[in-house]
XYZ file of C-alpha atoms in Angstrom:
462
model
C -61.317 -10.504 -10.457
C -60.358 -7.612 -8.119
C -62.620 -4.322 -7.718
C -59.446 -2.255 -8.529
C -55.904 -2.499 -10.028
C -54.459 -0.152 -7.510
C -55.644 0.816 -3.948
C -53.629 3.458 -2.112
C -54.077 3.971 1.667
C -53.418 7.496 2.462
C -54.041 10.670 0.517
C -50.982 12.714 1.615
C -48.354 13.848 -0.859
C -47.116 10.382 -1.696
C -50.675 8.807 -1.853
C -52.424 11.440 -4.125
C -49.574 11.633 -6.474
C -49.525 7.762 -6.752
C -53.322 7.888 -7.516
C -53.045 10.518 -10.220
C -50.052 8.579 -11.934
C -51.997 5.279 -11.735
C -55.111 6.852 -13.070
C -52.987 8.544 -16.024
C -51.726 5.052 -16.702
C -55.350 3.759 -17.159
C -55.398 1.691 -13.915
C -58.510 1.381 -12.022
C -57.667 3.338 -8.950
C -58.916 3.735 -5.417
C -57.730 6.300 -2.838
C -58.476 5.879 0.798
C -58.226 8.685 3.203
C -59.355 8.567 6.769
C -59.050 12.346 7.452
C -58.169 15.096 5.098
C -56.741 14.937 1.608
C -53.204 16.315 1.402
C -52.008 14.685 4.679
C -50.062 16.324 7.519
C -48.196 18.686 5.177
C -51.017 20.322 3.659
C -53.534 20.332 6.897
C -51.271 20.600 9.850
C -47.790 20.642 8.693
C -45.716 22.462 5.935
C -48.396 24.761 4.626
C -50.006 26.364 7.679
C -46.679 26.439 9.393
C -44.945 28.253 6.644
C -47.806 30.798 6.451
C -47.241 31.489 10.252
C -43.460 31.694 9.671
C -43.914 34.299 6.936
C -46.020 36.479 9.412
C -43.036 36.009 12.008
C -40.581 37.198 9.323
C -42.703 40.280 8.819
C -42.935 41.028 12.599
C -39.077 40.401 12.814
C -38.557 42.839 9.909
C -40.825 45.543 11.383
C -39.247 45.206 14.880
C -35.637 44.910 14.000
C -35.025 46.340 10.491
C -37.576 48.888 9.666
C -35.806 51.692 11.457
C -32.675 51.128 9.595
C -34.657 51.499 6.408
C -36.163 54.821 7.442
C -39.541 53.750 8.755
C -40.626 54.693 12.371
C -43.511 53.948 14.265
C -44.427 54.412 17.982
C -45.368 50.753 18.677
C -45.777 47.622 16.656
C -49.184 46.018 17.199
C -50.612 42.930 15.559
C -53.568 40.577 15.902
C -52.355 37.106 16.324
C -55.896 35.540 15.805
C -56.070 37.229 12.442
C -52.488 35.906 11.670
C -53.585 32.547 12.434
C -56.810 32.681 10.472
C -54.779 33.856 7.430
C -52.576 30.616 7.633
C -55.889 28.612 7.727
C -57.271 30.297 4.735
C -54.106 29.395 2.596
C -54.630 25.762 3.772
C -58.334 25.748 2.717
C -57.424 27.249 -0.620
C -54.935 24.510 -1.292
C -57.220 21.704 -0.022
C -60.016 22.992 -2.368
C -57.650 22.913 -5.237
C -56.584 19.356 -4.396
C -60.139 18.217 -4.090
C -61.098 19.544 -7.557
C -57.928 18.062 -9.056
C -58.644 14.612 -7.846
C -62.259 14.817 -8.653
C -61.444 15.429 -12.312
C -59.375 12.253 -12.401
C -60.757 8.723 -12.868
C -60.087 7.963 -9.173
C -62.665 6.475 -6.579
C -62.141 8.184 -3.340
C -63.035 6.466 -0.073
C -63.542 8.369 3.213
C -62.532 6.066 6.061
C -59.892 4.161 7.989
C -58.490 1.262 6.056
C -57.224 -1.919 7.507
C -56.000 -5.137 5.895
C -58.161 -8.131 5.761
C -55.625 -10.015 3.857
C -53.156 -9.094 1.130
C -55.603 -8.254 -1.534
C -58.603 -7.202 0.673
C -59.096 -3.951 2.641
C -61.857 -3.056 5.085
C -62.748 0.634 5.104
C -64.555 1.973 8.237
C -66.385 5.297 8.246
C -68.253 6.017 11.426
C -70.602 3.037 11.793
C -70.420 1.965 8.280
C -67.845 -0.646 6.945
C -67.357 -1.547 3.285
C -64.826 -3.918 1.697
C -62.878 -3.662 -1.484
C -60.183 -5.857 -3.165
C -57.306 -4.777 -5.362
C -54.510 -6.418 -7.194
C -51.787 -4.116 -5.803
C -51.974 -1.968 -2.679
C -49.818 0.942 -1.731
C -49.418 2.034 1.905
C -48.798 5.797 2.224
C -50.150 6.429 5.760
C -47.438 8.936 6.659
C -46.240 9.506 10.198
C -47.327 10.933 13.548
C -45.689 12.793 16.426
C -43.595 10.683 18.931
C -43.903 11.291 22.446
C -41.568 9.924 25.324
C -43.429 7.370 27.633
C -43.750 9.917 30.461
C -44.706 12.914 28.462
C -48.029 13.367 26.372
C -49.739 16.632 25.295
C -52.653 17.648 27.386
C -53.263 20.980 25.560
C -53.079 22.731 28.858
C -49.417 23.192 29.841
C -47.949 20.406 27.612
C -48.658 20.793 23.941
C -47.746 19.575 20.587
C -47.374 21.153 17.029
C -51.166 20.918 16.343
C -51.736 23.338 19.230
C -49.204 25.738 18.036
C -50.919 25.769 14.629
C -54.449 26.408 16.211
C -53.949 28.450 19.302
C -55.021 31.979 18.979
C -53.089 33.163 22.088
C -49.235 33.596 22.450
C -47.468 32.446 25.703
C -45.166 34.764 27.329
C -42.671 31.921 27.658
C -42.101 28.464 26.047
C -39.802 25.545 26.366
C -39.366 23.605 23.209
C -38.248 19.955 23.845
C -36.437 18.855 20.650
C -34.065 20.628 18.504
C -35.025 19.100 15.110
C -36.822 20.715 12.112
C -40.111 21.487 13.900
C -38.559 22.801 17.271
C -36.065 25.001 15.470
C -38.935 26.581 13.239
C -41.306 27.211 16.077
C -38.505 28.546 18.103
C -38.178 31.402 15.415
C -41.847 31.728 15.230
C -42.396 32.374 18.788
C -39.242 34.573 19.144
C -40.291 36.874 16.478
C -43.383 37.617 18.287
C -41.616 38.466 21.565
C -42.034 35.094 23.374
C -39.405 34.068 25.708
C -38.020 30.754 24.129
C -35.787 27.934 25.535
C -34.769 25.023 23.294
C -33.901 21.806 25.079
C -32.059 19.136 23.030
C -31.040 15.828 24.671
C -28.017 15.053 22.194
C -25.008 17.286 21.976
C -26.331 19.393 19.250
C -29.482 21.021 17.757
C -30.119 19.766 14.013
C -27.579 17.001 14.668
C -28.170 15.749 11.058
C -27.057 19.133 9.569
C -23.517 20.238 8.725
C -21.785 21.352 11.770
C -20.733 24.910 10.443
C -24.319 25.625 9.346
C -25.634 24.702 12.814
C -22.899 26.801 14.479
C -24.013 29.868 12.470
C -27.589 29.210 13.268
C -26.818 28.764 16.977
C -24.973 32.094 16.889
C -28.090 33.887 15.235
C -30.500 32.337 17.664
C -28.586 33.204 20.800
C -28.112 36.672 19.399
C -31.697 36.986 19.158
C -32.388 35.868 22.788
C -33.397 32.293 22.084
C -31.828 30.059 24.827
C -30.359 26.635 23.804
C -29.672 23.763 26.239
C -27.901 20.905 24.554
C -27.164 17.538 26.299
C -29.853 18.366 28.565
C -32.621 16.020 29.772
C -35.791 16.822 31.668
C -35.932 15.158 35.166
C -39.139 16.408 36.513
C -42.060 18.379 35.618
C -44.762 20.133 37.819
C -47.738 21.413 36.148
C -49.542 24.362 37.877
C -52.621 26.290 36.975
C -50.643 29.292 35.661
C -47.263 27.777 34.615
C -45.343 24.561 34.358
C -42.083 24.038 36.384
C -39.389 21.921 34.729
C -36.114 20.545 36.232
C -33.425 20.132 33.702
C -29.919 18.480 34.173
C -26.816 17.971 32.016
C -23.208 16.883 33.008
C -22.380 20.192 34.415
C -25.379 21.624 36.152
C -29.150 21.039 37.190
C -31.699 23.985 36.922
C -35.227 24.638 37.568
C -37.247 26.952 35.304
C -40.813 28.040 34.768
C -42.736 28.364 31.501
C -46.121 29.039 30.267
C -46.030 26.065 27.933
C -43.955 22.923 27.183
C -44.022 22.162 23.462
C -43.210 18.493 22.640
C -41.080 18.391 19.312
C -39.627 14.925 19.866
C -39.616 13.187 16.496
C -42.091 11.277 14.348
C -42.956 7.552 14.044
C -44.645 5.566 11.389
C -48.452 5.661 11.284
C -49.472 2.033 10.946
C -51.273 1.159 14.317
C -54.668 0.408 12.821
C -53.614 -0.970 9.546
C -53.666 -4.681 10.812
C -50.410 -5.488 9.092
C -50.437 -8.802 10.843
C -53.061 -9.982 8.311
C -50.568 -9.533 5.455
C -47.347 -10.485 7.355
C -45.731 -7.322 5.897
C -42.408 -6.914 7.809
C -41.417 -3.724 9.593
C -38.007 -2.812 11.191
C -37.467 -2.439 15.188
C -39.009 1.088 14.856
C -42.060 0.048 12.971
C -41.126 1.458 9.624
C -42.146 -0.859 6.770
C -39.266 -2.402 5.073
C -39.209 -2.159 1.116
C -36.947 -2.935 -1.642
C -35.502 -0.391 -4.255
C -38.961 -0.534 -6.004
C -40.793 0.121 -2.697
C -42.279 -3.469 -2.752
C -42.464 -4.984 0.718
C -41.881 -8.722 1.289
C -45.352 -9.360 0.065
C -45.644 -9.600 -3.674
C -48.375 -6.945 -4.165
C -48.088 -4.488 -1.381
C -46.036 -1.461 -1.574
C -45.023 1.296 0.736
C -43.860 5.065 0.227
C -43.288 8.095 2.141
C -42.753 8.663 6.003
C -44.068 5.145 6.695
C -40.760 3.683 5.273
C -38.543 6.090 7.196
C -35.612 8.049 5.812
C -36.230 11.707 5.163
C -39.650 12.520 6.255
C -40.340 15.090 3.662
C -43.424 15.721 1.340
C -41.476 16.158 -1.738
C -39.713 12.780 -1.165
C -42.957 11.084 -0.647
C -44.408 12.652 -3.968
C -41.399 11.488 -5.941
C -41.816 7.986 -4.459
C -45.450 8.092 -5.438
C -44.608 8.633 -9.019
C -41.632 6.034 -9.030
C -43.805 3.330 -7.394
C -46.423 3.477 -10.147
C -43.654 3.405 -12.806
C -42.294 0.090 -11.115
C -45.651 -1.413 -10.929
C -46.365 -0.648 -14.660
C -42.966 -1.597 -15.841
C -41.489 -4.119 -13.360
C -38.161 -4.443 -15.367
C -37.450 -0.831 -15.358
C -34.244 -0.059 -13.453
C -34.738 2.365 -10.671
C -32.393 5.276 -10.378
C -31.859 6.914 -6.950
C -32.974 10.482 -6.649
C -31.314 13.123 -4.457
C -33.574 14.761 -1.985
C -32.904 18.363 -0.754
C -34.110 19.645 2.401
C -35.072 23.080 3.810
C -35.587 24.533 7.277
C -37.742 27.609 7.287
C -36.166 29.522 10.294
C -34.380 32.793 9.819
C -31.641 32.659 8.455
C -33.134 29.781 6.373
C -31.133 26.600 6.002
C -31.052 24.382 2.831
C -28.892 21.424 2.076
C -28.448 18.438 -0.064
C -25.931 15.592 -0.271
C -23.182 14.634 2.144
C -21.925 16.815 4.865
C -18.376 17.410 5.632
C -18.668 15.212 8.629
C -20.003 12.429 6.480
C -17.150 12.757 4.153
C -14.535 12.586 7.005
C -16.439 9.413 8.354
C -16.414 7.819 5.038
C -12.761 8.802 4.408
C -13.529 10.515 1.150
C -11.116 13.060 0.006
C -12.875 16.393 -0.838
C -12.404 20.048 -1.772
C -14.334 22.863 0.039
C -15.635 26.285 -1.006
C -17.502 28.860 1.137
C -19.111 32.082 -0.316
C -20.786 34.536 2.159
C -24.065 36.231 1.585
C -22.462 39.614 2.638
C -20.377 39.473 -0.574
C -23.703 39.296 -2.640
C -25.341 42.370 -4.091
C -28.907 41.086 -3.725
C -28.237 40.165 -0.097
C -26.834 43.599 0.724
C -29.535 45.393 -0.967
C -32.096 43.217 1.037
C -30.158 43.769 4.343
C -29.665 39.926 4.653
C -25.893 39.632 5.268
C -25.823 36.640 7.634
C -24.987 33.362 6.142
C -22.865 31.489 3.534
C -22.907 28.849 0.965
C -20.564 25.732 1.533
C -19.922 23.407 -1.430
C -18.183 20.008 -1.165
C -16.603 18.346 -4.222
C -14.358 15.549 -4.958
C -11.138 16.250 -7.095
C -12.954 15.521 -10.455
C -15.269 18.385 -9.637
C -18.298 16.374 -8.926
C -20.393 18.059 -6.127
C -20.856 15.717 -3.223
C -22.801 18.131 -0.988
C -24.066 21.572 -0.744
C -25.186 23.444 2.548
C -26.496 26.935 2.741
C -27.685 29.204 5.630
C -29.194 32.591 4.655
C -32.345 34.211 3.819
C -33.819 32.823 0.560
C -31.480 29.841 0.314
C -34.547 27.514 0.160
C -35.062 28.823 -3.406
C -31.310 28.306 -4.162
C -31.068 24.591 -3.374
C -32.991 23.306 -6.497
C -30.323 24.370 -8.923
C -27.571 22.567 -6.932
C -29.994 19.516 -6.775
C -30.329 19.445 -10.434
C -26.544 19.451 -10.984
C -25.985 16.680 -8.603
C -29.034 14.535 -9.804
C -27.939 14.723 -13.435
C -24.325 14.024 -12.530
C -23.285 17.406 -14.211
C -19.711 18.786 -13.548
C -19.003 22.180 -12.098
C -18.184 23.329 -15.619
C -22.016 23.317 -16.389
C -22.532 25.794 -13.515
C -19.691 28.153 -14.116
C -20.743 28.110 -17.969
C -24.249 29.153 -17.133
C -25.001 32.906 -17.006
C -26.678 33.788 -13.674
C -28.733 37.025 -13.657
C -27.323 39.942 -11.554
C -28.103 40.908 -8.811
C -29.527 37.413 -7.509
C -29.076 35.067 -4.781
C -28.192 32.484 -7.447
C -24.865 34.086 -7.989
C -23.828 32.928 -4.649
C -23.911 29.308 -5.843
C -22.051 30.474 -8.944
C -19.324 32.226 -6.811
C -19.003 29.174 -4.636
C -18.572 26.924 -7.663
C -15.945 29.311 -9.292
C -14.013 29.171 -6.110
C -13.724 25.450 -6.484
C -12.173 25.759 -9.686
C -9.948 28.628 -8.364
C -11.701 31.193 -10.642
C -13.421 33.230 -8.163
C -14.721 36.656 -9.560
C -15.547 38.371 -6.288
C -13.499 36.547 -3.696
């Protein structure tokens, strides 16, 4: 007889959703979290960073658009420490809500670091105290952590990581951001909006290499216009830390340059957080990068151990982990259920925003899939014009049977547009369902409508 029906290691978006679903189904449930409920997203990721990015957007608006609207002031001033404190208040509020939510469920929560004794037993260490529990099924939802190159580690002096950005009350005068992925691109916008001299260094041939090329080109154009410097296909050769700056030597195929900065921000990807799980005691298999291997029901090679979220790789997104948290419990309760794949949209909260779902045009070309393409600009949309947000466009890709294969948007507010497109794709609806739906005017949602009409050669405003 086991202590629990389900034990979940990790209380992030995947883990706590799995715990709630398991409890709802009447399973005796344990949730183990070594640090903070809510995981990286809530505590030092999505939520605090988006609060800071909103403040950056306000600063950008006041500096660059207020005069056009008829607002004038002698000098823009701000208290960055207060801006930072506001982001922490939002996090605290959501953490409190999550704690209250879980406390009202029939879930036993353990504070401590979990490790496997065997496939059914877990050791939980909290300071000097160790307890052991057993469970019929165990779900690993331990998330991911920042990856740092062998020769570079944050020291919170001149070399820093994203945690530093979210907690430092002082702005540097200049910063080099190593890595042009989600995090690097968002923090570049944050710092640039507050007048920091920003340089992005990307080792591959393009920032956001996983995003549709046209979208990336539009973002690159906007960033360069705003003074953000972008060095692609560029590597760091040498670093010299000084008391008051950091000197970095860069090189690419054409050039070598030495530059000085106040800070170097490492934004070089993430790796699975499995170091202390003692997976060897279970013989759970991982891939060459350490991600846990699972089947289409999130079951590992061990018959009672499951894994979800960042720890299994793929898109490292909180909403993906949450959906997997729900799906894994469905599969445990009903082993014969047929798992349907779900489509995962993604958003990048720079300005202009980026949102996308499905295949890129480059994917379709590589896969030799015949497709149709439609683009509709934000500057042709009434709401965008009213808001002075005319940069960007929506790009739709469909097959010749009017099935949407991918959607890629750049423009302010597009993170709130992508869900409608995802709904259409997830439910295998045709374009007809979009064009037959009345969209309110003036709204950004009309951009998707117009792009859909264009695919049917029925555009009303283009």
